[in-house]
Amino acid sequence: MRMWSRLLGRRRTRTVEDEVRSHLAERVDDLIDDGVPAAEAHFRALREFGSVTRHLEDSREVWRFRPIDEFSRTFRFAVRSLRAHVSALAPCLLVIGLSAGLFATTLVMADALVFRPIQLKDADRVLTLGGLSQPGLGWDVVDWWSQAKSLERLVLTESGLATVEHSGGSTNALAVAVSPGFFAVLQASAAFGRVLEDDDYHRVGPLALVASEPFSRGHLGGPQAAIGASVRVGGLEGVVVGVMPPTFSYPAPADVWTVRRSQGAPQFSVLRPSGSSWIGLAAPGQSIASVKSDLLALLARLNETHTPKTGVRYGEMIGAGTITETLARPNRAAMLALLWSTGIVLLLALASAATLLLGHVLERRQEFAVRVALGASRLRALGQLSLEMVMLGGIAGAVGGLAGAALFNAVRPVIAPLSPLLATAGVRPTVIAVGLVAGAAIGLLAGLSPVLGTAVWNDWNLLRERISDRGARRGRRMRNALVVFQVAAAMVLIVSAGVAFRTFVQASDLSLGFDPRALIAVRVVQRPSAEPGAAFRLAQQLVDEHVAVAASVTSTIPLADARGFLYVGAPPTTPARSLVVGPGFFRTLGVPVLHGRDFRLGESGTAIVSKRLARQRWGDRPAVGQLLLVNATGREVIGVVDDLQEDLEGRSEDAQVYLPMVVNNGPPSLGATIVKLIVRCSGPRACAGIEAELAPRIERLPGLMVWSETMETVLGSKLAGAKLRTLVSSTYGVLSFILATAAIYGLVRYAVSARLREFGIRVAFGASGSSIQKLIFGYGLRVTAVGIVIGALLAVPMLALARSLVFGLSFLDPLAYVAAAAALLVSCVLAAVGPARRVARMDLQRILSE
Amino acid sequence: MPRPDRHGLFPGALEMMILQTLRRGPMHGYALGQSIRRASDELVHVEEGSLYPALQRMLKSGWLQAEWGLSERNREVRIYRLTREGRKQLERRVSAFERLLEGVVKVMRPSES
């Protein structure tokens, strides 16, 4: 644009130049015609014409578009000025950049988790439905609910962890069996190959499978190579027909999708079912309420017509909500907390940047005064300053915003445990744009304070003093309050970070009641032909052959499996976590038997209780020999063992009741029998060896596949939430520390600039340089100390409130408060060093004479 | 408040004279200046410093058109031509000027009015 206008301007100038040339030539000819000698005629013509340059400039001026010209001049000035002050403005750039980056990262996360958790064109019509899964009807329930007129399509998904055997080995994957129309409802198409089609449901032969992009990459040799690959999913033959794009994952984190067979057809077996979900596509113009009432009418009919035959009551409730809402709900509270923290940090950043810029502009007051004295209008000077501030904010915001989006991609692997949605989330350009605008807005708002501050300077022409005493005092008080607020907010955030860190450390150090080291949990799917007790015999074999130190069987793996509770004992009953275990379970886990004995093979009608349950039921009396009511059956307590701690956040005090495993049948799941082996090995290397040893042994059971994990891995994934919380709050803590340091630095620098004359007078009256420096440090420390006290007082109720959201937070942790206060005092000293050294280098007496 | 012209002309007078001169026919810049000087019996001498910026202003306003041509001395010159808009502008300016002149005359010679 600028180049174009320049080109245009040059062409016009040349035209006028040519015109002036011909004008002069005509005049010379006229003069010669009048008898003037040629040489004199030339000079006379030039003299009469006057300054050619000025005439050209005047002519060019006519074509100029003044506002653009003016703006371009101001712009160039602002660029020059920013370049000249880049080192002085560096802290401010850092503050705005950091906050904009943080905002952009939070925004990208919020977008992925709450605003757009699934990428759908017609998201409002896609509904998740609850209350439809009705077992034992003897026919396909999808057909029944599909009678709802308000639904265009209805889909059922059933997912579970299944073993996928492929040419490269076998792996455990989240397999999802979907009813026809699943991909159509979610408006998804395959990136390679195709999605499931209606024909796939009727075809005899291998199951048609669609793989996720990461799964195809990790196990099938890449998306293209995966197409046509033969695999076995949960014991059934399958062939990969398509690979989805990386952004598609429903229900996250699904690895493979396959056809849901109709009732009676063989299903693939899962190691651990992870649930079913219903998705409906509402017919155009149908509301959630109309879909709900439609389904309720069908439910009423089901109760009416089938309950008399089956004796089962099919419930009264139907849940319906948009898929976006359903996916966003679990993360809303966490995101709200995150946005809240980001809001505080943004406020801090804004205040810090404003303080810094105010100090910066005050230092440049002489420059402005000189420019005004030289004839620049006040408005023009203000305009230039405003543009400078906007540019500063814009640049810092843009860089920070882009860095924030990049940061999200970088930390994605770390934050992925928070939600599977984060693994597939993309960074939308709109979100980046919002981040950039926000960054620029922070800069602009922060820049307003020096612009407004400058506008109220009483006398711009004065190089000596600018502000009336009253105004100065008021301004100082306001700035002090601003920094006190910043220090207080930083205190709250740093204390939160400290508390989160301590909570994490406590969770890591929590006594689990067993030793998770060198312990593997193995899930075995027993074939129906396997004899009862085969898995336990395998465990015994491992010990007898010295493959394992100890081994046993259990219905549930502590920490890893969902916890089931029973109410035991005669009323008032006691809630207790129930586990069905084989002999040797406690030895394997390393749980000491405190009283009595372990289970014996083939034993029934007995129970072992945890120490806590024993105390709750019988106090100080011996528990062994007591009768305990479990599921309306009296069982003799034969032993007391130490407590297991499965809740790492310590929100509950679990009591356990152990029942002997009589027959090796865990909870039936899609036609399979699952039993869990617990194996203790002599060390980590031995554990890896046992895993390889186990596979053929389980095949001989006969069993199906092995899925094993070390208890340390389980523990690590359990701690992921606490780790993430620590990471997030530490990030906020560090950021607020930087911001508080910048704010104190800005304040002290500003105060020093404003008090130079006072310091000069003090020096004139005999004050030493070190006493002036003490004055500066003292001022910074006073403001910081007030901020720390207010922050500490605010942190207690705020963290007490957060305790209701995050269990296990020790909000009165004195160490966190002391550490935060110390950090802020250090930041104050760091911030005051620069200005104090600057003053030390100045000739204060000369300032007085200026 | 309108600024008095550098040459003692009232604001807009130069433009009006240029328009009036060009109504008689297209002309280049130098000839325009000479023509005004001759028509005013040497009373109005248009300085080039005012003439060319005025011509640029009028070009910009669309009152004139300019194209390169040849002068009587066979020299390449830029010849100005009145546009329809320029003609309308001239009429407006002349009528305003006549009203102004009438008023001024009435003030100056009250007895005759």
PDB file of N, CA, C and O in Angstrom, chain A residues 14 39 46 109 126 187-188 193 217 272 280 293 329 332 342-343 380 389 407 419 484 509 644 657 707 795:
ATOM      1  N   ARG A  14       6.860  13.669 -11.056  1.00  0.00           N
ATOM      2  CA  ARG A  14       7.535  13.760 -12.365  1.00  0.00           C
ATOM      3  C   ARG A  14       6.718  14.571 -13.352  1.00  0.00           C
ATOM      4  O   ARG A  14       7.241  15.407 -14.086  1.00  0.00           O
ATOM      5  N   ALA A  39      21.083  33.976 -22.401  1.00  0.00           N
ATOM      6  CA  ALA A  39      21.617  33.621 -21.078  1.00  0.00           C
ATOM      7  C   ALA A  39      20.829  34.318 -19.977  1.00  0.00           C
ATOM      8  O   ALA A  39      20.429  33.712 -18.988  1.00  0.00           O
ATOM      9  N   LEU A  46      13.855  31.811 -14.342  1.00  0.00           N
ATOM     10  CA  LEU A  46      13.988  31.067 -13.074  1.00  0.00           C
ATOM     11  C   LEU A  46      13.659  31.956 -11.888  1.00  0.00           C
ATOM     12  O   LEU A  46      12.982  31.560 -10.945  1.00  0.00           O
ATOM     13  N   MET A 109      -7.022 -25.005  25.887  1.00  0.00           N
ATOM     14  CA  MET A 109      -7.477 -26.122  26.717  1.00  0.00           C
ATOM     15  C   MET A 109      -8.979 -26.074  26.945  1.00  0.00           C
ATOM     16  O   MET A 109      -9.669 -27.088  26.838  1.00  0.00           O
ATOM     17  N   VAL A 126     -26.945 -33.846  17.983  1.00  0.00           N
ATOM     18  CA  VAL A 126     -26.401 -35.130  18.436  1.00  0.00           C
ATOM     19  C   VAL A 126     -26.523 -35.205  19.959  1.00  0.00           C
ATOM     20  O   VAL A 126     -25.967 -34.382  20.679  1.00  0.00           O
ATOM     21  N   GLN A 187     -21.072 -37.822  12.115  1.00  0.00           N
ATOM     22  CA  GLN A 187     -20.642 -37.104  10.891  1.00  0.00           C
ATOM     23  C   GLN A 187     -19.157 -37.302  10.628  1.00  0.00           C
ATOM     24  O   GLN A 187     -18.439 -36.364  10.299  1.00  0.00           O
ATOM     25  N   ALA A 188     -18.701 -38.535  10.829  1.00  0.00           N
ATOM     26  CA  ALA A 188     -17.271 -38.785  10.667  1.00  0.00           C
ATOM     27  C   ALA A 188     -17.022 -39.665   9.451  1.00  0.00           C
ATOM     28  O   ALA A 188     -17.798 -40.578   9.176  1.00  0.00           O
ATOM     29  N   GLY A 193      -9.283 -45.643   3.749  1.00  0.00           N
ATOM     30  CA  GLY A 193     -10.257 -46.719   3.678  1.00  0.00           C
ATOM     31  C   GLY A 193     -11.652 -46.174   3.889  1.00  0.00           C
ATOM     32  O   GLY A 193     -11.973 -45.070   3.431  1.00  0.00           O
ATOM     33  N   ARG A 217      -0.866 -46.242  13.641  1.00  0.00           N
ATOM     34  CA  ARG A 217       0.542 -45.832  13.583  1.00  0.00           C
ATOM     35  C   ARG A 217       1.407 -46.671  14.534  1.00  0.00           C
ATOM     36  O   ARG A 217       2.501 -47.089  14.202  1.00  0.00           O
ATOM     37  N   ARG A 272     -11.798 -55.931  30.334  1.00  0.00           N
ATOM     38  CA  ARG A 272     -12.425 -55.064  31.341  1.00  0.00           C
ATOM     39  C   ARG A 272     -13.444 -54.193  30.618  1.00  0.00           C
ATOM     40  O   ARG A 272     -13.066 -53.349  29.800  1.00  0.00           O
ATOM     41  N   GLY A 280     -27.978 -40.412  19.993  1.00  0.00           N
ATOM     42  CA  GLY A 280     -29.110 -40.256  19.082  1.00  0.00           C
ATOM     43  C   GLY A 280     -28.951 -39.009  18.246  1.00  0.00           C
ATOM     44  O   GLY A 280     -28.399 -38.004  18.702  1.00  0.00           O
ATOM     45  N   SER A 293     -39.415 -36.932  26.008  1.00  0.00           N
ATOM     46  CA  SER A 293     -40.792 -37.366  26.272  1.00  0.00           C
ATOM     47  C   SER A 293     -41.159 -38.551  25.379  1.00  0.00           C
ATOM     48  O   SER A 293     -41.887 -39.449  25.791  1.00  0.00           O
ATOM     49  N   ARG A 329     -19.148 -31.596  30.579  1.00  0.00           N
ATOM     50  CA  ARG A 329     -19.533 -31.524  31.981  1.00  0.00           C
ATOM     51  C   ARG A 329     -18.438 -31.943  32.963  1.00  0.00           C
ATOM     52  O   ARG A 329     -18.147 -31.203  33.909  1.00  0.00           O
ATOM     53  N   ARG A 332     -15.866 -29.167  33.398  1.00  0.00           N
ATOM     54  CA  ARG A 332     -16.262 -27.772  33.558  1.00  0.00           C
ATOM     55  C   ARG A 332     -15.692 -27.156  34.836  1.00  0.00           C
ATOM     56  O   ARG A 332     -15.144 -26.057  34.803  1.00  0.00           O
ATOM     57  N   THR A 342      -6.326 -18.055  35.852  1.00  0.00           N
ATOM     58  CA  THR A 342      -5.785 -17.286  34.732  1.00  0.00           C
ATOM     59  C   THR A 342      -6.251 -15.840  34.824  1.00  0.00           C
ATOM     60  O   THR A 342      -5.488 -14.915  34.547  1.00  0.00           O
ATOM     61  N   GLY A 343      -7.507 -15.667  35.215  1.00  0.00           N
ATOM     62  CA  GLY A 343      -8.058 -14.314  35.366  1.00  0.00           C
ATOM     63  C   GLY A 343      -7.249 -13.521  36.374  1.00  0.00           C
ATOM     64  O   GLY A 343      -6.878 -12.364  36.132  1.00  0.00           O
ATOM     65  N   ARG A 380      -0.727  15.445  19.851  1.00  0.00           N
ATOM     66  CA  ARG A 380       0.140  14.660  18.981  1.00  0.00           C
ATOM     67  C   ARG A 380       1.097  13.785  19.801  1.00  0.00           C
ATOM     68  O   ARG A 380       1.268  12.594  19.525  1.00  0.00           O
ATOM     69  N   MET A 389       2.342   2.414  22.944  1.00  0.00           N
ATOM     70  CA  MET A 389       1.859   1.457  23.939  1.00  0.00           C
ATOM     71  C   MET A 389       1.081   0.322  23.264  1.00  0.00           C
ATOM     72  O   MET A 389       1.222  -0.844  23.615  1.00  0.00           O
ATOM     73  N   LEU A 407       3.010 -23.902  23.136  1.00  0.00           N
ATOM     74  CA  LEU A 407       3.228 -24.529  24.441  1.00  0.00           C
ATOM     75  C   LEU A 407       2.204 -25.626  24.685  1.00  0.00           C
ATOM     76  O   LEU A 407       2.520 -26.696  25.197  1.00  0.00           O
ATOM     77  N   SER A 419      -7.602 -35.523  30.559  1.00  0.00           N
ATOM     78  CA  SER A 419      -8.776 -35.945  29.808  1.00  0.00           C
ATOM     79  C   SER A 419      -8.329 -36.489  28.463  1.00  0.00           C
ATOM     80  O   SER A 419      -7.475 -35.908  27.816  1.00  0.00           O
ATOM     81  N   VAL A 484       0.450  -3.606  46.353  1.00  0.00           N
ATOM     82  CA  VAL A 484       0.067  -4.435  47.504  1.00  0.00           C
ATOM     83  C   VAL A 484      -0.900  -5.521  47.023  1.00  0.00           C
ATOM     84  O   VAL A 484      -0.766  -6.701  47.356  1.00  0.00           O
ATOM     85  N   ASP A 509       3.952 -40.257  48.989  1.00  0.00           N
ATOM     86  CA  ASP A 509       4.523 -40.963  50.137  1.00  0.00           C
ATOM     87  C   ASP A 509       3.492 -41.765  50.911  1.00  0.00           C
ATOM     88  O   ASP A 509       3.832 -42.408  51.901  1.00  0.00           O
ATOM     89  N   LEU A 644      -5.736 -51.443  53.680  1.00  0.00           N
ATOM     90  CA  LEU A 644      -5.254 -51.039  52.353  1.00  0.00           C
ATOM     91  C   LEU A 644      -5.689 -49.595  52.134  1.00  0.00           C
ATOM     92  O   LEU A 644      -6.811 -49.227  52.468  1.00  0.00           O
ATOM     93  N   VAL A 657     -13.220 -56.021  53.556  1.00  0.00           N
ATOM     94  CA  VAL A 657     -13.604 -57.367  53.945  1.00  0.00           C
ATOM     95  C   VAL A 657     -13.195 -58.294  52.798  1.00  0.00           C
ATOM     96  O   VAL A 657     -13.452 -57.997  51.638  1.00  0.00           O
ATOM     97  N   TRP A 707      -2.898 -59.716  29.840  1.00  0.00           N
ATOM     98  CA  TRP A 707      -2.630 -58.282  29.909  1.00  0.00           C
ATOM     99  C   TRP A 707      -2.063 -58.017  31.288  1.00  0.00           C
ATOM    100  O   TRP A 707      -2.699 -58.296  32.287  1.00  0.00           O
ATOM    101  N   ALA A 795      -5.423 -16.197  51.486  1.00  0.00           N
ATOM    102  CA  ALA A 795      -5.160 -17.568  51.020  1.00  0.00           C
ATOM    103  C   ALA A 795      -5.896 -18.602  51.864  1.00  0.00           C
ATOM    104  O   ALA A 795      -6.378 -19.598  51.327  1.00  0.00           O
TER     105      ALA A 795
END
